[in-house]
Each structure stands twice: as C-alpha cells, then as structure tokens.
Short mmCIF file of C-alpha atoms in Angstrom, two decimals:
data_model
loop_
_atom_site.label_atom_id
_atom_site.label_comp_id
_atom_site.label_asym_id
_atom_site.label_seq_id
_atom_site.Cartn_x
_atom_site.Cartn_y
_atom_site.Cartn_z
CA UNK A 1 18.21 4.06 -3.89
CA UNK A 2 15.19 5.76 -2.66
CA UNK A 3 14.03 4.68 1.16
CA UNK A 4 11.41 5.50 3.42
CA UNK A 5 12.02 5.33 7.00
CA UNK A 6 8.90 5.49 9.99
CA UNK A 7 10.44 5.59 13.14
CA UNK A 8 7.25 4.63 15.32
CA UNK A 9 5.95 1.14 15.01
CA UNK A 10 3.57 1.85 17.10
CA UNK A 11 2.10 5.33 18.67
CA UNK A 12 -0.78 5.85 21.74
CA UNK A 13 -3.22 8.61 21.99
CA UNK A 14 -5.76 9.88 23.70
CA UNK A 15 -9.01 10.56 21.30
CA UNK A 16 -9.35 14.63 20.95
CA UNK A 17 -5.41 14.77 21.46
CA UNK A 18 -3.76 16.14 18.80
CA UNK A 19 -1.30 13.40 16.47
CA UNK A 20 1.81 13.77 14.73
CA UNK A 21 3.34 10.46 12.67
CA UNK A 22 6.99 10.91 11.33
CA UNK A 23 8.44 9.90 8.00
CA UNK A 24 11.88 10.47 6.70
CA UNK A 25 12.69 10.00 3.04
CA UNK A 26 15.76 9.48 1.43
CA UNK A 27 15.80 10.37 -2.72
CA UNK A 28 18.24 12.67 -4.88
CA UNK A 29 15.50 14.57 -6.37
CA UNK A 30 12.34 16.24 -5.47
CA UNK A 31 9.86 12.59 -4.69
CA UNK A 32 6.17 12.39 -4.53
CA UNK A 33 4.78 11.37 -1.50
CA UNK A 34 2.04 9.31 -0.18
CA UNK A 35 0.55 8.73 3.13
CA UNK A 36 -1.85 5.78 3.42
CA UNK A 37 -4.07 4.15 5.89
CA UNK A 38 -4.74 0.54 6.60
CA UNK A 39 -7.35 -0.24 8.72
CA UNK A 40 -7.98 -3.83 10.12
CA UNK A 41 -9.02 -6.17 7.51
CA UNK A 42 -8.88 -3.19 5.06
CA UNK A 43 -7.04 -2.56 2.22
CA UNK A 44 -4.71 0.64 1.97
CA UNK A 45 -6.44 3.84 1.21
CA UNK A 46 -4.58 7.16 0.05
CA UNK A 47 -4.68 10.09 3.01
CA UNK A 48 -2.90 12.54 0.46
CA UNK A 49 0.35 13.25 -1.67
CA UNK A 50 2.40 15.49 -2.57
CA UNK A 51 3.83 16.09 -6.06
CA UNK A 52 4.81 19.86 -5.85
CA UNK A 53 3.72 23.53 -5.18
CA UNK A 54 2.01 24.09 -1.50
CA UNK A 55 4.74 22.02 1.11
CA UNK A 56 1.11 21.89 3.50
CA UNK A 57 -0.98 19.08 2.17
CA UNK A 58 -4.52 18.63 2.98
CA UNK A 59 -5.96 15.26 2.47
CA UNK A 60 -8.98 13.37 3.51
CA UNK A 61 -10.51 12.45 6.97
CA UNK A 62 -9.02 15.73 8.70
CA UNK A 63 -5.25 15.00 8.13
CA UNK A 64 -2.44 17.07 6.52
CA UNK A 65 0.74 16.63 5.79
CA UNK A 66 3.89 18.68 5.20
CA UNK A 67 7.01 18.61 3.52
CA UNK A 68 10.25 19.89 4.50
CA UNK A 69 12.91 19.27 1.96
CA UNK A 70 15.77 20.71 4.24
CA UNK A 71 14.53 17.40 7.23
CA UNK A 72 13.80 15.08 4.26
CA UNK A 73 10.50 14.32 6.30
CA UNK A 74 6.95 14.33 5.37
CA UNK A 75 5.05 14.19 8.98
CA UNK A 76 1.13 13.54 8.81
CA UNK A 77 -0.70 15.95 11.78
CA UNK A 78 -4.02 15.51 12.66
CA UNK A 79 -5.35 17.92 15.29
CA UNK A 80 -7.43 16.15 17.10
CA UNK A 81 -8.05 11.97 17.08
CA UNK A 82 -10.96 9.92 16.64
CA UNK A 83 -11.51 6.37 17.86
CA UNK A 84 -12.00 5.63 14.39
CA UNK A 85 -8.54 6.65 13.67
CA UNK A 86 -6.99 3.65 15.27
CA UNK A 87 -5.37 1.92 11.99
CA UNK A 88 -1.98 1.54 10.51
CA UNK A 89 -0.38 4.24 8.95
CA UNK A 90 2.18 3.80 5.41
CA UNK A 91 4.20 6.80 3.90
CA UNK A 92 5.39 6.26 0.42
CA UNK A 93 8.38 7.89 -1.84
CA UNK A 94 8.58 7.42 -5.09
CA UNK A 95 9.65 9.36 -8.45
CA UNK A 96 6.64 9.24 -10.07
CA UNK A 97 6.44 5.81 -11.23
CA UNK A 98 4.75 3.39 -9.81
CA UNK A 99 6.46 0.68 -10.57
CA UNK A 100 9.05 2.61 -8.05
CA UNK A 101 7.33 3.55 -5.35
CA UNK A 102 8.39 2.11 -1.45
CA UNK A 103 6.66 1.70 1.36
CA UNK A 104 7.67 2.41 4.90
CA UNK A 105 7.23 -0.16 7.48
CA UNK A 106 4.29 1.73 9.22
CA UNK A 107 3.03 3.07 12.31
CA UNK A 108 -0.12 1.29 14.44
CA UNK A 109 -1.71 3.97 16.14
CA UNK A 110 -4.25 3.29 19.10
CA UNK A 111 -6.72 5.67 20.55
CA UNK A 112 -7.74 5.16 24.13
CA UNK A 113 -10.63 6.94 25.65
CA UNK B 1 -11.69 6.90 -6.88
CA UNK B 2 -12.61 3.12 -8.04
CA UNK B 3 -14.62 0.12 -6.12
CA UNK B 4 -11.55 -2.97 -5.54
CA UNK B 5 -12.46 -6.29 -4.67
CA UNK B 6 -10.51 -9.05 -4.13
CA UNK B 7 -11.78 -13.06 -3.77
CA UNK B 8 -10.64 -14.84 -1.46
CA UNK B 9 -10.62 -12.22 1.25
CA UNK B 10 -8.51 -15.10 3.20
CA UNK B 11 -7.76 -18.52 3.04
CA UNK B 12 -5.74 -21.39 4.76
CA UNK B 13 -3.97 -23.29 2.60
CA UNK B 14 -1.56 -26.65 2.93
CA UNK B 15 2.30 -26.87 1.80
CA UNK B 16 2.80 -27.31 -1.79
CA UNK B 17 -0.58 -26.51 -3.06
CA UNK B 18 -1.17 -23.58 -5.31
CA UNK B 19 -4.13 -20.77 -4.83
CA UNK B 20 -5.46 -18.36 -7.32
CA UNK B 21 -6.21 -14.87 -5.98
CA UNK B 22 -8.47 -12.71 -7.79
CA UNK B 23 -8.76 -8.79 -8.07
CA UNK B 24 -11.99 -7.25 -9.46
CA UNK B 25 -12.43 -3.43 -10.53
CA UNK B 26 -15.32 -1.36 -11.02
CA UNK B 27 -14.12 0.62 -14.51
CA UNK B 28 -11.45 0.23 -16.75
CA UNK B 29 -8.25 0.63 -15.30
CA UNK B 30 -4.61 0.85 -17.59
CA UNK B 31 -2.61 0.16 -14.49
CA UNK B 32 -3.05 -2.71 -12.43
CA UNK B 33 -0.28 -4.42 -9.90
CA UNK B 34 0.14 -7.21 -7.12
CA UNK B 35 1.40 -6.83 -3.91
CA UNK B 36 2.72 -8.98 -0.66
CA UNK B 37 2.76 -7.65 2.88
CA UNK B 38 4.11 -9.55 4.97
CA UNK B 39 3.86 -10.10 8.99
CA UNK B 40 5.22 -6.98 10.49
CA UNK B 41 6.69 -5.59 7.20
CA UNK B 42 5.89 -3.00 4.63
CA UNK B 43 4.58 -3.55 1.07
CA UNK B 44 6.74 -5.22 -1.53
CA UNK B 45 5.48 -4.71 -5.01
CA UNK B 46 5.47 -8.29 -7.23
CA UNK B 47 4.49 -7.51 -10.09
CA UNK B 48 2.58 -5.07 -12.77
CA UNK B 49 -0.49 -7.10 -13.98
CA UNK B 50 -0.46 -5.98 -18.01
CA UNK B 51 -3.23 -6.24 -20.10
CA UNK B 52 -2.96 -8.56 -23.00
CA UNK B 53 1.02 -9.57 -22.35
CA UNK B 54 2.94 -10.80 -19.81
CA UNK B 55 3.45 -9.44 -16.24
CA UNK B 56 6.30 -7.42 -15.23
CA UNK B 57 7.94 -8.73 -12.33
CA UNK B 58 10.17 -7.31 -9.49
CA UNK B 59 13.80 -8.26 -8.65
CA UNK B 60 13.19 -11.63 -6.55
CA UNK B 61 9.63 -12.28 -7.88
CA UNK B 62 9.30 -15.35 -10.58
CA UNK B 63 6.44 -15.83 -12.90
CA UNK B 64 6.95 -19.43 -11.70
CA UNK B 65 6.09 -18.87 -8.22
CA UNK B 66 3.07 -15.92 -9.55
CA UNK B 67 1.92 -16.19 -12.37
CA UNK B 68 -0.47 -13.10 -13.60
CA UNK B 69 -2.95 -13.19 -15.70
CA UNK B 70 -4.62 -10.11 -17.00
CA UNK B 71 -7.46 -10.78 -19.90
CA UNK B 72 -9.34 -7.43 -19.42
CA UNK B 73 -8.76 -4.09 -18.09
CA UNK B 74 -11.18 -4.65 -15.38
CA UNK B 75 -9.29 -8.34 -13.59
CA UNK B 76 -6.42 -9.84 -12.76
CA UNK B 77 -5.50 -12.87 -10.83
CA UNK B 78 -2.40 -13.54 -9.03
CA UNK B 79 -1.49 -17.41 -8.18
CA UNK B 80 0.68 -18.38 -5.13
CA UNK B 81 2.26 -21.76 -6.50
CA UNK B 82 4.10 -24.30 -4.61
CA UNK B 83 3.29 -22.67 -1.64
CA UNK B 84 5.55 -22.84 1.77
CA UNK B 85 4.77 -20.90 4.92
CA UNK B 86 7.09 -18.47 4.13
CA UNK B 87 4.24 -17.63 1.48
CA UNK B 88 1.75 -16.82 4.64
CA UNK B 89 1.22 -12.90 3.97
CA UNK B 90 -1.63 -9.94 2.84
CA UNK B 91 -1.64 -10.10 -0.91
CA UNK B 92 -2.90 -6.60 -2.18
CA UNK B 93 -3.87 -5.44 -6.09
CA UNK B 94 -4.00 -1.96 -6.57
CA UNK B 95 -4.55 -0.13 -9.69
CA UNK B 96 -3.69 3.33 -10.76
CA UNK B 97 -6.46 5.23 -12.07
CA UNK B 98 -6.45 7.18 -15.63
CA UNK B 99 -6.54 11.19 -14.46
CA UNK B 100 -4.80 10.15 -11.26
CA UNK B 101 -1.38 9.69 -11.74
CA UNK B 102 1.17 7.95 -9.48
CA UNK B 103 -1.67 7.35 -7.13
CA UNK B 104 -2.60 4.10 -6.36
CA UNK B 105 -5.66 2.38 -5.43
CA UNK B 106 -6.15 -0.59 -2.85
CA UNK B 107 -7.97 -3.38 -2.82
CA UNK B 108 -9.24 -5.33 0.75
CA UNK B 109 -6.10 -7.46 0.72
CA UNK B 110 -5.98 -11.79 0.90
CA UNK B 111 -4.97 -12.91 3.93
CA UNK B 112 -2.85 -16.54 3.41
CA UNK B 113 -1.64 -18.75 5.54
CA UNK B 114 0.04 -21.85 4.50
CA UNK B 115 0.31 -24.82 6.51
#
C-alpha cells in the first residue's frame, strides 16, 4: 500500500532564511506527487506535482520541489521565507487516481521575525 | 483553477443531531469528493460525490453516517448524521477539474464540533 510519511510536525524559521520540508513516499511504481498548503481557516491549495519528465518542480508562490526516486522523497525548498508562509504544509502520493491518493500528516511551519 | 465554497464554514453542533454541509463550485466539474481532517491528522477521503447516482464510499465510511447528494455538476452536500464528538473534524470537498488531471481542488473546509 502506498504511504506518505512527513517527518516534521512542526518546523521554525526565520523570514528570508531559506526552507526545506521533507517527504518520503512509499509506492511500487513511479507516483504522482502533490505538495499542498493549508493556511489557517483555509482550505488546501496545490503548491505543485509531479507526474514525470523534469525531477525539479516549480510551482506557485516561489516553491519547488524535487524528486529523487533512489531516497523515495519529494522535499519542497523555498529559498527564502515570507511571514506569509506560516501555514501547514501536505505532500500527497498517489497513482494517478484520485480516488487513491494519501495524505501525509503535515508540517506547521512558523516564521519569526 | 475553480472558485470552492463551502456553507457552513463552521458550526457547533449537539450529540445525535445531524448537519448538512454544502459545497458550491464556480463551473462544471465531473469530479467532485468529501473529505474529513481530523485534529492533528491528515486527510481521509469519504467519499466521491457522483453526479446523478450514488456516492462512492471509502473502506470505513457508510452512506448511513454521510449521505451524498449530488443533483448537478456544480453541488454537493455531505450530511454528518447521528453525530458523536468523535465526528468533531474539518470537512473538505474538493473537485478535480476537466484538463487537470489527478489534481485536486479545495474548498475552505467546515469546521464541526459536536457536543
């Protein structure tokens, strides 16, 4: 069965550091990917995926992503954090369907001045 | 991308009553679905919302307990019957968006607690 595993609940940085959030995957065949954000009160919104071709993602709001079959991980970077950053953070595996797609348990990051 | 809403955006509700959740889209969507996140935990999918039949429920989800109805491609409501504090969580609808696929769409969430 397919897992997703985020080993920080919860991360700290300073705003203009840079940020890296870890995700390991466990699937038997190549998986799509997802990273979203939750901010308070918010629904989830997609950061980027990754279905195939470049292993460096770009997605939206400055982040990127990449995938490295041989670590089974798909770590989001972001080079240097806003305040408005400060949400929760969900990778997702799945086999491209929906209906099969899990969540990791997330990663609260705060930004401090 | 498409404009989710969801009514109520969070409620309080007393053991053993029921409450109806409802999830609003901006365009015609094929795919729509419920989810529950609870306190502290990830996203477990309930249930694909399907237009014009019945839903399509998860191992441990019961069209008892959430009953879906979907009568256009635009809504969906998901009900939270019998409700016990163990029901207190974020209930999300996403949808998956024709040209996008495999990548879902989230609505604002309902935020329940039960009593």
């Amino acid at each position: 069965a397919q897992s997703v595993t985020q080993p920080d609940i919860h991360i700290t940085v300073s705003e203009g550091a840079s940020l890296e959030l870890r995700c390991n995957y466990s699937y038997g065949a190549t998986p799509y990917l997802f990273w979203y954000v939750q901010s308070p009160g918010q629904g989830l919104q997609l950061l980027l995926k990754y279905f195939s071709g470049d292993t460096l993602v770009q997605g939206i709001k400055g982040f990127e992503a990449e995938f490295k079959r041989s670590q089974s991980s798909f770590n989001l970077r972001k080079p240097s954090v806003h305040w408005s950053d400060a949400a929760e953070y969900f990778c997702a595996v799945g086999p491209g369907g929906y209906q099969k797609v899990t969540f990791g348990t997330g990663t609260k990051l705060q930004v401090i001045p | 991308s498409a404009v989710i809403s969801q009514k109520p955006s969070r409620d309080i509700c007393q053991r053993g009553t029921s409450l109806t959740i409802q999830c609003q889209v901006d365009s015609q969507v094929t795919m729509m679905f419920w989810y529950r996140q609870q306190p502290g935990q990830s996203l477990t999918l309930i249930a694909t919302a399907n237009q014009g039949s019945e839903a399509t429920y998860e191992s441990g989800f019961v069209i008892d307990k959430f009953p879906i109805s979907r009568p256009n491609l635009t809504f969906s409501t998901l009900t939270v019957s019998n409700m016990s504090p163990e029901d207190s969580s974020i209930y999300l609808c996403s949808v998956e968006l024709a040209g996008g696929p495999d990548t879902q769409y989230f609505g604002p969430g309902t935020r329940l607690t039960v009593l």
